[in-house]
CSV table of C-alpha atoms in Angstrom, one decimal:
chain,number,residue,atom,x,y,z
A,1,MET,CA,134.4,113.8,292.8
A,2,SER,CA,136.1,116.0,295.3
A,3,GLU,CA,135.9,115.4,299.0
A,4,SER,CA,134.0,118.6,299.5
A,5,SER,CA,131.3,117.6,297.0
A,6,ARG,CA,130.8,114.0,298.4
A,7,MET,CA,127.9,113.2,300.7
A,8,GLN,CA,129.3,113.0,304.3
A,9,ARG,CA,128.7,109.5,305.5
A,10,PRO,CA,128.2,108.8,309.2
A,11,ALA,CA,130.6,106.6,311.0
A,12,LEU,CA,129.5,103.0,310.7
A,13,PRO,CA,130.5,100.0,312.8
A,14,LYS,CA,132.9,97.5,311.2
A,15,VAL,CA,130.6,95.3,309.2
A,16,SER,CA,130.9,93.4,306.0
A,17,ARG,CA,128.2,93.7,303.3
A,18,ARG,CA,127.8,90.4,301.5
A,19,LEU,CA,125.6,89.9,298.5
A,20,ARG,CA,123.3,87.0,298.8
A,21,ALA,CA,121.5,85.4,295.9
A,22,ASP,CA,118.2,86.4,297.5
A,23,ASP,CA,119.3,90.1,297.5
A,24,CYS,CA,119.3,90.1,293.7
A,25,ILE,CA,116.2,91.1,291.7
A,26,VAL,CA,115.1,88.4,289.2
A,27,VAL,CA,113.2,90.1,286.5
A,28,ASP,CA,109.9,88.6,285.3
A,29,LYS,CA,110.1,88.5,281.5
A,30,LYS,CA,106.4,89.2,281.1
A,31,GLU,CA,106.5,92.2,283.4
A,32,LEU,CA,109.7,93.5,281.7
A,33,ARG,CA,108.0,93.3,278.3
A,34,ARG,CA,104.9,95.1,279.6
A,35,ALA,CA,107.1,97.8,281.3
A,36,GLN,CA,109.0,98.3,278.1
A,37,ILE,CA,105.9,98.9,276.0
A,38,GLY,CA,104.1,100.9,278.6
A,39,ALA,CA,107.1,103.3,279.0
A,40,GLY,CA,107.9,103.4,275.3
A,41,ILE,CA,104.6,104.5,274.0
A,42,GLY,CA,104.9,107.9,275.8
A,43,ASN,CA,108.1,108.7,273.9
A,44,PHE,CA,106.3,107.7,270.7
A,45,ILE,CA,103.4,110.1,271.3
A,46,GLU,CA,105.8,112.9,272.4
A,47,TRP,CA,107.7,112.7,269.1
A,48,TYR,CA,104.6,112.1,267.1
A,49,ASP,CA,103.4,115.5,268.2
A,50,ILE,CA,106.7,117.1,267.3
A,51,GLY,CA,106.5,115.6,263.8
A,52,VAL,CA,102.9,116.6,263.3
A,53,TYR,CA,103.5,120.2,264.5
A,54,GLY,CA,106.7,120.6,262.5
A,55,TYR,CA,105.3,119.3,259.2
A,56,LEU,CA,102.0,121.3,259.7
A,57,ALA,CA,103.8,124.5,260.5
A,58,VAL,CA,103.0,126.3,257.2
A,59,THR,CA,99.3,125.1,257.3
A,60,MET,CA,99.0,126.1,261.0
A,61,THR,CA,100.4,129.6,260.2
A,62,ALA,CA,97.5,130.1,257.8
A,63,VAL,CA,95.0,128.7,260.3
A,64,PHE,CA,96.1,130.5,263.5
A,65,THR,CA,97.6,133.7,262.2
A,66,GLU,CA,95.2,134.6,259.5
A,67,GLY,CA,95.4,138.3,258.6
A,68,MET,CA,99.0,138.6,259.9
A,69,ASP,CA,102.1,139.0,257.7
A,70,GLN,CA,103.0,135.6,256.5
A,71,SER,CA,106.7,135.7,257.5
A,72,MET,CA,105.7,137.0,260.9
A,73,GLY,CA,102.9,134.4,261.2
A,74,LEU,CA,105.4,131.6,260.6
A,75,LEU,CA,107.6,132.9,263.4
A,76,VAL,CA,104.6,133.1,265.7
A,77,THR,CA,103.7,129.5,264.9
A,78,LEU,CA,107.3,128.2,265.3
A,79,PHE,CA,107.5,130.0,268.6
A,80,GLY,CA,105.2,127.3,269.8
A,81,PHE,CA,108.2,125.0,269.8
A,82,ALA,CA,110.1,127.5,271.9
A,83,VAL,CA,107.5,127.9,274.6
A,84,SER,CA,107.3,124.1,275.1
A,85,PHE,CA,111.1,124.0,275.6
A,86,ILE,CA,110.9,126.9,278.1
A,87,VAL,CA,108.8,125.0,280.5
A,88,ARG,CA,110.4,121.6,279.9
A,89,PRO,CA,113.1,122.0,282.6
A,90,LEU,CA,110.3,123.1,285.0
A,91,GLY,CA,108.6,119.8,284.3
A,92,GLY,CA,111.8,117.9,285.0
A,93,MET,CA,112.5,119.8,288.2
A,94,ILE,CA,109.0,119.2,289.6
A,95,LEU,CA,108.1,115.8,288.3
A,96,GLY,CA,111.5,114.2,288.7
A,97,PRO,CA,111.8,114.6,292.5
A,98,LEU,CA,108.1,113.8,292.8
A,99,GLY,CA,108.8,110.5,291.0
A,100,ASP,CA,111.5,109.7,293.5
A,101,LYS,CA,109.0,110.4,296.3
A,102,ILE,CA,105.8,108.7,295.2
A,103,GLY,CA,107.1,106.3,292.5
A,104,ARG,CA,107.9,106.2,288.8
A,105,ARG,CA,104.6,104.6,287.7
A,106,LYS,CA,102.3,107.3,289.1
A,107,VAL,CA,104.2,110.2,287.6
A,108,MET,CA,104.4,108.4,284.2
A,109,PHE,CA,100.7,107.9,284.3
A,110,PHE,CA,100.2,111.6,284.8
A,111,THR,CA,102.6,112.7,282.1
A,112,ILE,CA,101.1,110.5,279.3
A,113,ALA,CA,97.5,111.7,280.2
A,114,LEU,CA,98.6,115.3,280.1
A,115,MET,CA,100.6,114.9,276.9
A,116,ALA,CA,97.8,113.1,275.0
A,117,GLY,CA,95.2,115.5,276.3
A,118,ALA,CA,97.0,118.6,275.3
A,119,THR,CA,97.8,117.3,271.8
A,120,THR,CA,94.1,116.3,271.3
A,121,LEU,CA,92.9,119.8,272.4
A,122,ILE,CA,95.1,121.5,269.9
A,123,GLY,CA,93.1,119.7,267.2
A,124,LEU,CA,89.9,121.1,268.7
A,125,LEU,CA,90.9,124.8,268.9
A,126,PRO,CA,89.0,127.3,266.9
A,127,THR,CA,90.8,129.1,264.0
A,128,ALA,CA,91.9,132.8,263.9
A,129,GLY,CA,89.2,133.3,261.2
A,130,GLN,CA,86.6,132.2,263.7
A,131,VAL,CA,87.7,134.0,266.9
A,132,GLY,CA,90.6,136.2,266.0
A,133,LEU,CA,94.4,136.1,266.7
A,134,TRP,CA,93.9,135.6,270.5
A,135,VAL,CA,93.6,131.9,269.7
A,136,ILE,CA,97.4,131.9,269.8
A,137,VAL,CA,97.2,132.2,273.6
A,138,PRO,CA,95.5,128.8,274.2
A,139,LEU,CA,97.7,127.3,271.5
A,140,TYR,CA,100.8,128.4,273.5
A,141,LEU,CA,99.3,127.2,276.7
A,142,LEU,CA,98.7,123.8,275.3
A,143,LYS,CA,102.2,123.7,274.0
A,144,MET,CA,103.5,124.6,277.4
A,145,LEU,CA,101.5,121.7,279.0
A,146,GLN,CA,103.1,119.4,276.4
A,147,GLY,CA,106.5,120.7,277.4
A,148,PHE,CA,105.8,120.4,281.1
A,149,SER,CA,104.7,116.7,280.6
A,150,THR,CA,107.7,116.0,278.4
A,151,GLY,CA,110.0,117.3,281.1
A,152,GLY,CA,108.9,114.3,283.2
A,153,GLU,CA,108.1,111.8,280.5
A,154,TYR,CA,111.5,110.8,279.0
A,155,SER,CA,113.4,110.9,282.3
A,156,GLY,CA,110.7,108.9,284.0
A,157,ALA,CA,110.4,106.3,281.2
A,158,ALA,CA,114.2,105.9,281.0
A,159,THR,CA,114.5,105.7,284.8
A,160,TYR,CA,111.7,103.1,285.0
A,161,VAL,CA,113.1,100.9,282.1
A,162,ALA,CA,116.7,101.1,283.4
A,163,GLU,CA,115.6,100.0,286.9
A,164,PHE,CA,113.5,97.1,285.4
A,165,SER,CA,116.2,95.9,283.0
A,166,PRO,CA,118.9,93.2,283.7
A,167,ASP,CA,122.2,94.9,284.3
A,168,ASP,CA,123.8,93.3,281.2
A,169,ARG,CA,120.9,94.4,279.0
A,170,ARG,CA,120.2,97.9,280.3
A,171,GLY,CA,121.7,99.7,277.3
A,172,PHE,CA,119.7,97.7,274.8
A,173,MET,CA,116.4,98.0,276.8
A,174,THR,CA,116.6,101.7,277.4
A,175,SER,CA,117.7,102.4,273.8
A,176,LEU,CA,114.3,101.2,272.6
A,177,LEU,CA,112.8,104.4,274.0
A,178,ASN,CA,114.8,106.5,271.5
A,179,SER,CA,114.0,104.1,268.7
A,180,GLY,CA,110.3,104.7,269.6
A,181,SER,CA,111.0,108.4,269.5
A,182,MET,CA,112.3,108.3,265.9
A,183,LEU,CA,109.4,106.1,264.8
A,184,GLY,CA,107.0,108.5,266.5
A,185,PHE,CA,108.5,111.4,264.6
A,186,ALA,CA,108.3,109.4,261.3
A,187,ALA,CA,104.8,108.4,262.1
A,188,GLY,CA,103.8,112.1,262.7
A,189,ALA,CA,105.3,113.1,259.3
A,190,ALA,CA,103.6,110.1,257.6
A,191,VAL,CA,100.2,110.8,259.1
A,192,VAL,CA,100.4,114.4,258.0
A,193,ALA,CA,101.3,113.3,254.5
A,194,ALA,CA,98.6,110.7,254.3
A,195,THR,CA,96.0,113.1,255.7
A,196,SER,CA,97.0,115.7,253.1
A,197,VAL,CA,96.7,113.3,250.2
A,198,ILE,CA,93.4,111.8,251.3
A,199,THR,CA,91.6,115.0,252.2
A,200,THR,CA,92.7,116.9,249.2
A,201,SER,CA,91.7,114.1,246.9
A,202,ALA,CA,88.3,113.9,248.6
A,203,TRP,CA,87.5,117.6,249.3
A,204,GLY,CA,89.9,119.7,247.1
A,205,GLU,CA,93.1,121.7,247.5
A,206,ASN,CA,91.9,123.7,250.5
A,207,ALA,CA,90.9,120.6,252.5
A,208,MET,CA,93.7,120.8,255.0
A,209,LEU,CA,93.0,124.5,255.7
A,210,ALA,CA,89.3,123.8,256.0
A,211,GLY,CA,89.8,121.3,258.8
A,212,GLY,CA,92.0,118.4,257.6
A,213,TRP,CA,94.8,119.8,259.8
A,214,ARG,CA,92.9,118.7,262.9
A,215,ILE,CA,93.0,115.0,262.1
A,216,PRO,CA,96.7,114.3,262.9
A,217,PHE,CA,96.3,116.0,266.3
A,218,LEU,CA,93.0,114.1,267.1
A,219,VAL,CA,94.8,110.8,266.4
A,220,ALA,CA,96.6,111.5,269.7
A,221,LEU,CA,93.3,110.7,271.5
A,222,PRO,CA,93.1,107.0,270.6
A,223,LEU,CA,96.9,106.7,271.0
A,224,GLY,CA,96.6,108.3,274.5
A,225,ILE,CA,93.8,105.9,275.5
A,226,VAL,CA,95.9,102.9,274.5
A,227,ALA,CA,98.9,104.3,276.4
A,228,ILE,CA,96.9,105.0,279.5
A,229,SER,CA,95.5,101.5,279.4
A,230,LEU,CA,99.0,100.0,279.1
A,231,ARG,CA,100.4,102.1,281.9
A,232,SER,CA,97.6,101.3,284.2
A,233,LYS,CA,98.8,97.7,284.1
A,234,ILE,CA,102.5,98.1,284.6
A,235,PRO,CA,104.0,97.5,288.1
A,236,GLU,CA,106.3,99.8,290.0
A,237,SER,CA,110.0,99.6,289.4
A,238,PRO,CA,111.4,96.7,291.5
A,239,THR,CA,114.5,98.7,292.3
A,240,PHE,CA,112.5,101.7,293.6
A,241,GLU,CA,110.3,99.3,295.7
A,242,ALA,CA,113.4,97.7,297.2
A,243,ALA,CA,114.9,101.1,298.0
A,244,ARG,CA,111.7,102.3,299.6
A,245,GLU,CA,111.3,99.2,301.7
A,246,ALA,CA,114.8,99.4,303.0
A,247,ALA,CA,114.3,103.1,303.9
A,248,GLU,CA,111.2,102.3,305.9
A,249,VAL,CA,113.1,99.9,308.1
A,250,GLY,CA,116.0,102.2,308.6
A,251,GLU,CA,118.6,100.6,306.5
A,252,VAL,CA,119.8,103.9,305.0
A,253,HIS,CA,123.0,105.8,304.7
A,254,PRO,CA,123.5,109.1,302.8
A,255,MET,CA,123.8,107.6,299.3
A,256,PHE,CA,120.3,106.2,299.7
A,257,VAL,CA,118.7,109.4,300.9
A,258,ARG,CA,116.0,110.9,298.6
A,259,HIS,CA,117.1,114.5,297.9
A,260,ASN,CA,115.1,117.6,297.1
A,261,LEU,CA,116.1,119.7,294.1
A,262,PRO,CA,118.7,122.0,295.9
A,263,ASN,CA,120.4,119.0,297.4
A,264,ILE,CA,120.5,117.2,294.0
A,265,PHE,CA,122.5,120.1,292.7
A,266,ARG,CA,124.6,120.2,295.9
A,267,HIS,CA,125.5,116.5,295.9
A,268,TYR,CA,125.5,115.6,292.3
A,269,TRP,CA,126.8,118.7,290.5
A,270,PRO,CA,129.8,116.7,288.9
A,271,GLN,CA,127.4,114.2,287.4
A,272,ILE,CA,125.1,117.0,286.3
A,273,LEU,CA,127.9,118.7,284.4
A,274,ILE,CA,129.1,115.5,282.7
A,275,GLY,CA,125.5,114.7,281.8
A,276,CYS,CA,124.8,118.1,280.4
A,277,ALA,CA,128.0,118.0,278.3
A,278,LEU,CA,126.9,114.6,276.8
A,279,ILE,CA,123.3,115.7,276.2
A,280,ALA,CA,124.4,119.0,274.6
A,281,ALA,CA,126.2,117.0,271.9
A,282,ASP,CA,123.4,114.4,271.8
A,283,GLY,CA,120.7,117.1,271.5
A,284,THR,CA,122.3,119.4,269.0
A,285,SER,CA,123.2,116.4,266.8
A,286,GLY,CA,119.6,114.9,267.0
A,287,TYR,CA,117.7,118.1,266.6
A,288,MET,CA,119.9,119.1,263.6
A,289,LEU,CA,118.7,115.9,261.9
A,290,THR,CA,115.0,116.0,262.9
A,291,SER,CA,114.2,119.7,263.1
A,292,TYR,CA,116.7,121.7,261.1
A,293,MET,CA,117.6,119.5,258.1
A,294,PRO,CA,114.3,119.9,256.3
A,295,THR,CA,114.5,123.7,256.6
A,296,TYR,CA,118.2,123.8,255.6
A,297,LEU,CA,117.7,121.5,252.6
A,298,GLU,CA,114.7,123.5,251.3
A,299,ALA,CA,116.0,127.0,252.0
A,300,GLU,CA,119.8,126.6,251.3
A,301,ILE,CA,119.9,123.7,248.8
A,302,GLY,CA,116.6,124.1,247.1
A,303,SER,CA,115.6,120.5,247.6
A,304,PRO,CA,111.8,119.9,246.9
A,305,ALA,CA,109.8,119.5,250.1
A,306,VAL,CA,108.4,116.2,249.2
A,307,HIS,CA,111.9,114.7,248.5
A,308,THR,CA,113.2,116.1,251.9
A,309,ALA,CA,110.2,114.6,253.8
A,310,VAL,CA,110.5,111.2,252.2
A,311,ALA,CA,114.3,111.1,252.8
A,312,ALA,CA,113.8,112.2,256.4
A,313,VAL,CA,111.3,109.4,257.1
A,314,VAL,CA,113.6,106.8,255.5
A,315,VAL,CA,116.7,107.9,257.4
A,316,LEU,CA,114.8,108.2,260.7
A,317,VAL,CA,113.4,104.6,260.4
A,318,LEU,CA,117.0,103.4,259.6
A,319,GLN,CA,118.2,105.3,262.6
A,320,ALA,CA,115.5,103.6,264.8
A,321,VAL,CA,116.9,100.2,263.7
A,322,LEU,CA,120.5,101.2,264.3
A,323,ILE,CA,120.0,102.6,267.9
A,324,PRO,CA,119.3,99.2,269.7
A,325,VAL,CA,122.0,97.5,267.7
A,326,ILE,CA,124.6,100.1,268.9
A,327,ALA,CA,123.2,100.0,272.4
A,328,ASN,CA,123.5,96.2,272.5
A,329,TRP,CA,127.1,96.7,271.5
A,330,SER,CA,127.6,99.1,274.4
A,331,ASP,CA,126.4,96.4,276.8
A,332,LYS,CA,129.4,94.3,275.6
A,333,ILE,CA,132.2,96.9,275.1
A,334,GLY,CA,131.1,99.7,277.4
A,335,ARG,CA,129.5,103.1,277.2
A,336,ARG,CA,132.7,105.2,276.9
A,337,PRO,CA,133.9,103.7,273.6
A,338,ILE,CA,130.4,104.3,272.1
A,339,TYR,CA,130.5,108.0,273.1
A,340,MET,CA,134.0,108.3,271.6
A,341,ILE,CA,132.8,106.9,268.3
A,342,ALA,CA,129.8,109.3,268.4
A,343,THR,CA,131.9,112.4,269.1
A,344,ILE,CA,134.7,111.5,266.7
A,345,GLY,CA,132.1,110.5,264.1
A,346,ASN,CA,130.6,114.1,264.2
A,347,LEU,CA,134.1,115.6,263.9
A,348,VAL,CA,134.9,113.5,260.9
A,349,LEU,CA,131.6,113.2,259.0
A,350,LEU,CA,129.7,116.5,259.4
A,351,VAL,CA,131.7,118.8,257.1
A,352,PRO,CA,131.8,116.2,254.2
A,353,ALA,CA,128.1,115.6,254.8
A,354,PHE,CA,127.2,119.3,254.4
A,355,ALA,CA,129.4,119.5,251.3
A,356,LEU,CA,127.6,116.5,249.8
A,357,MET,CA,124.2,118.1,250.3
A,358,HIS,CA,125.2,120.9,247.9
A,359,VAL,CA,125.7,118.3,245.1
A,360,GLY,CA,121.9,118.5,244.8
A,361,THR,CA,121.2,115.0,243.6
A,362,MET,CA,118.9,112.3,245.1
A,363,TRP,CA,121.8,110.0,246.0
A,364,SER,CA,123.8,112.8,247.6
A,365,LEU,CA,120.7,113.8,249.6
A,366,TYR,CA,120.2,110.3,251.1
A,367,LEU,CA,123.9,109.7,251.7
A,368,SER,CA,124.5,113.1,253.4
A,369,LEU,CA,121.5,112.6,255.7
A,370,PHE,CA,122.8,109.2,256.6
A,371,MET,CA,126.2,110.7,257.5
A,372,VAL,CA,124.5,113.1,259.8
A,373,ALA,CA,122.3,110.4,261.3
A,374,LEU,CA,125.0,107.9,262.0
A,375,PRO,CA,126.9,109.7,264.9
A,376,SER,CA,123.5,110.8,266.2
A,377,ALA,CA,122.4,107.2,266.5
A,378,PHE,CA,125.5,106.4,268.6
A,379,PHE,CA,124.5,109.3,271.0
A,380,LEU,CA,120.8,108.3,271.1
A,381,ALA,CA,121.7,104.7,271.9
A,382,MET,CA,123.3,105.8,275.2
A,383,THR,CA,121.0,108.5,276.5
A,384,GLY,CA,118.6,106.5,278.6
A,385,ALA,CA,121.2,104.1,280.1
A,386,VAL,CA,123.9,106.6,280.9
A,387,MET,CA,121.7,109.3,282.3
A,388,SER,CA,120.1,106.6,284.6
A,389,GLU,CA,123.5,105.3,285.6
A,390,LEU,CA,124.9,108.7,286.7
A,391,PHE,CA,122.6,108.9,289.8
A,392,PRO,CA,121.7,106.6,292.7
A,393,THR,CA,118.2,105.1,292.9
A,394,ALA,CA,116.9,107.4,295.6
A,395,SER,CA,117.5,110.6,293.5
A,396,ARG,CA,117.7,109.1,290.0
A,397,TYR,CA,114.4,110.5,288.5
A,398,GLY,CA,115.1,114.0,289.9
A,399,GLY,CA,118.8,114.0,288.9
A,400,MET,CA,118.1,112.8,285.4
A,401,GLY,CA,115.1,115.1,285.0
A,402,VAL,CA,117.2,118.1,285.8
A,403,THR,CA,120.2,117.1,283.8
A,404,HIS,CA,118.5,115.9,280.6
A,405,ASN,CA,115.9,118.7,280.4
A,406,LEU,CA,118.2,121.6,281.2
A,407,SER,CA,120.7,120.6,278.5
A,408,ILE,CA,118.2,119.5,275.9
A,409,SER,CA,116.2,122.7,276.3
A,410,ILE,CA,119.2,125.1,276.3
A,411,PHE,CA,121.2,123.4,273.5
A,412,GLY,CA,119.1,120.9,271.7
A,413,GLY,CA,115.8,122.8,271.3
A,414,THR,CA,117.6,125.9,270.1
A,415,THR,CA,119.7,124.1,267.4
A,416,PRO,CA,117.4,125.1,264.5
A,417,LEU,CA,117.2,128.7,265.5
A,418,VAL,CA,121.0,129.1,266.3
A,419,SER,CA,122.0,127.2,263.1
A,420,GLN,CA,119.9,129.5,260.9
A,421,ILE,CA,121.2,132.6,262.6
A,422,LEU,CA,124.8,131.3,262.1
A,423,VAL,CA,124.1,130.8,258.4
A,424,ASN,CA,122.5,134.2,258.0
A,425,THR,CA,125.2,136.1,259.9
A,426,THR,CA,128.3,134.4,258.6
A,427,GLY,CA,127.2,133.4,255.1
A,428,ASN,CA,129.0,130.1,255.7
A,429,HIS,CA,126.8,127.2,254.7
A,430,PHE,CA,128.9,124.9,256.9
A,431,ALA,CA,128.3,126.9,260.1
A,432,PRO,CA,125.7,124.4,261.5
A,433,ALA,CA,128.2,121.6,261.1
A,434,TYR,CA,130.8,123.6,263.1
A,435,TYR,CA,128.2,124.3,265.8
A,436,ILE,CA,127.5,120.6,266.3
A,437,MET,CA,131.3,119.8,266.2
A,438,PHE,CA,131.9,122.3,269.0
A,439,PHE,CA,129.6,120.4,271.4
A,440,SER,CA,131.1,117.1,270.3
A,441,VAL,CA,134.5,118.3,271.4
A,442,ILE,CA,133.1,119.2,274.8
A,443,ALA,CA,131.4,115.8,275.0
A,444,LEU,CA,134.6,114.0,274.1
A,445,CYS,CA,136.3,115.7,277.1
A,446,ALA,CA,133.4,114.7,279.4
A,447,THR,CA,133.7,111.1,278.3
A,448,PHE,CA,137.1,110.9,280.0
A,449,LYS,CA,135.4,111.8,283.3
A,450,LEU,CA,132.6,109.4,282.8
A,451,ARG,CA,132.6,106.3,285.1
A,452,GLU,CA,132.2,103.1,283.1
A,453,THR,CA,128.8,101.6,284.0
A,454,ALA,CA,128.0,98.9,281.4
A,455,SER,CA,126.8,95.6,283.0
A,456,ARG,CA,127.2,97.0,286.5
A,457,PRO,CA,124.3,97.3,289.0
A,458,LEU,CA,122.8,100.8,289.2
A,459,LEU,CA,124.0,103.0,292.0
A,460,GLY,CA,121.9,102.4,295.1
A,461,SER,CA,120.6,99.1,293.7
A,462,VAL,CA,121.3,95.4,294.1
A,463,PRO,CA,122.0,93.5,290.9
A,464,VAL,CA,119.1,92.9,288.5
A,465,VAL,CA,119.4,89.5,286.7
A,466,ARG,CA,117.3,87.3,284.4
A,467,THR,CA,117.5,84.0,286.2
A,468,ARG,CA,118.0,82.6,289.7
A,469,GLU,CA,121.1,80.9,288.4
A,470,GLU,CA,122.7,84.2,287.5
A,471,ALA,CA,121.9,85.4,291.1
A,472,LEU,CA,123.6,82.4,292.6
A,473,ALA,CA,126.6,82.8,290.4
A,474,LEU,CA,127.0,86.5,291.3
A,475,ALA,CA,126.8,85.8,295.0
A,476,LYS,CA,129.3,83.0,294.8
A,477,GLY,CA,131.8,85.0,292.7
A,478,GLN,CA,131.4,88.5,294.2
A,479,ASP,CA,134.9,88.7,295.6
A,480,GLU,CA,136.5,88.2,292.1
A,481,ASN,CA,133.8,90.2,290.2
A,482,GLU,CA,135.1,93.7,289.3
A,483,LEU,CA,131.7,94.8,288.2
A,484,LEU,CA,130.2,94.5,291.8
A,485,ASP,CA,130.6,97.1,294.5
A,486,THR,CA,128.5,96.2,297.5
A,487,SER,CA,129.1,99.6,299.1
A,488,THR,CA,126.7,101.1,296.6
A,489,MET,CA,124.0,98.5,297.4
A,490,LEU,CA,121.2,98.3,299.9
A,491,LEU,CA,122.4,95.2,301.7
A,492,ALA,CA,121.8,94.0,305.3
A,493,PRO,CA,125.1,94.5,307.2
A,494,VAL,CA,126.7,91.4,308.6
A,495,PRO,CA,128.9,91.8,311.6
A,496,ALA,CA,132.5,91.1,310.8
A,497,ARG,CA,134.0,88.1,312.6
A,498,ALA,CA,136.8,88.6,315.0
A,499,PRO,CA,140.1,87.3,313.8
A,500,GLU,CA,141.0,83.9,315.0
A,501,THR,CA,143.8,83.5,317.6
A,502,SER,CA,145.9,80.5,318.4
A,503,SER,CA,145.2,78.8,321.6
């Protein structure tokens, strides 16, 4: 970071900042487990809704745009995705700084209630046949509420889990959020498929149009109740509490100041640029797999929809298993090597994967999807940890909310649309692969500017450990430990001793 972009620090007296064992936060295993589940269920519900809406798109077109041209109606329905992404950055910009002010737990409680409520209400909307095409308006409004809540949900959950996790397990712990996301998407697709089979068997071929489509959305209500119950029992992040207590007694210098949105951009623009570059590659790679591949395989390859859906669920479940394995690896070898594997993996595997899709067999379908999913798993394994590690505790929720949501909305959410436009305008069936590879090159360049953060305390935080013995060992060996930098920690200053003189 250049001198002009650094926060100006006031002159401080000559003091030494020594880490004591009592300064370290020793995580309670039971509370950590409760925090992990309480935070993770929000991502599950978020992606459950994306899966349900995506796999019901054709049915919802008939339900909400009855009387409209079918091709136009499909665009109107799919625009529901776009409106949710339009307001997602707004959610991050408002809810992120709010979470830095009042706490992670309170904002996460709000986001899960809003998300589950909006999804449930979609299942209660009247149809166009009942009230006319104006029903699209409340549908879009509810999708906007979902997008707003999502803008604060993932960044809040990742911040919360990162601050709750032992430093040497932070990659693994935060990666479980994205594993939950993949399982949520797979669950949404599975619930739609199961609902379709059951309702049509019981009430005939038109059962989904007659009301069966509502069931997957209404399932969000019990899921939401469970999530709210779990989140009502989770404690506040210990790192946030420690930072707030220190601020109240005046132990603050500029790194530990809670910044508003303009100052987040002013002080942390280098981190924001690095984060946006990484998330652009992460998002385009991920949304290519989850949101565009079904359309591409059906429209360009002619793969039957049922084969595509089953293959997508299988690959997503496999990816959900791989993500924490890769993240655990990153805790040992570092974040930067994992990002390099992810970016180079896209550059090497995507073109062969798209070529393999055109073989048109079942084995080529599964193998090609796995080749697309593998680099994406490496990206997703890093998202929660690295985005949390870019910013200090006082402004972490706000910084991550801005960075993640801006990039994922501009680049990730537009991937299906841009990919299809590229195919249509160029006539090149490999164009989507080249599009993802472009962002992977940018992310690879950003990786060289990324500070290595694996197993290090979060900026603005004291070390988080699993046992008292670990805390004692850190305090004893702090002078030789390259992973510790006490200047980034909230520690009580100890006056430096005057040098001894001979008598």
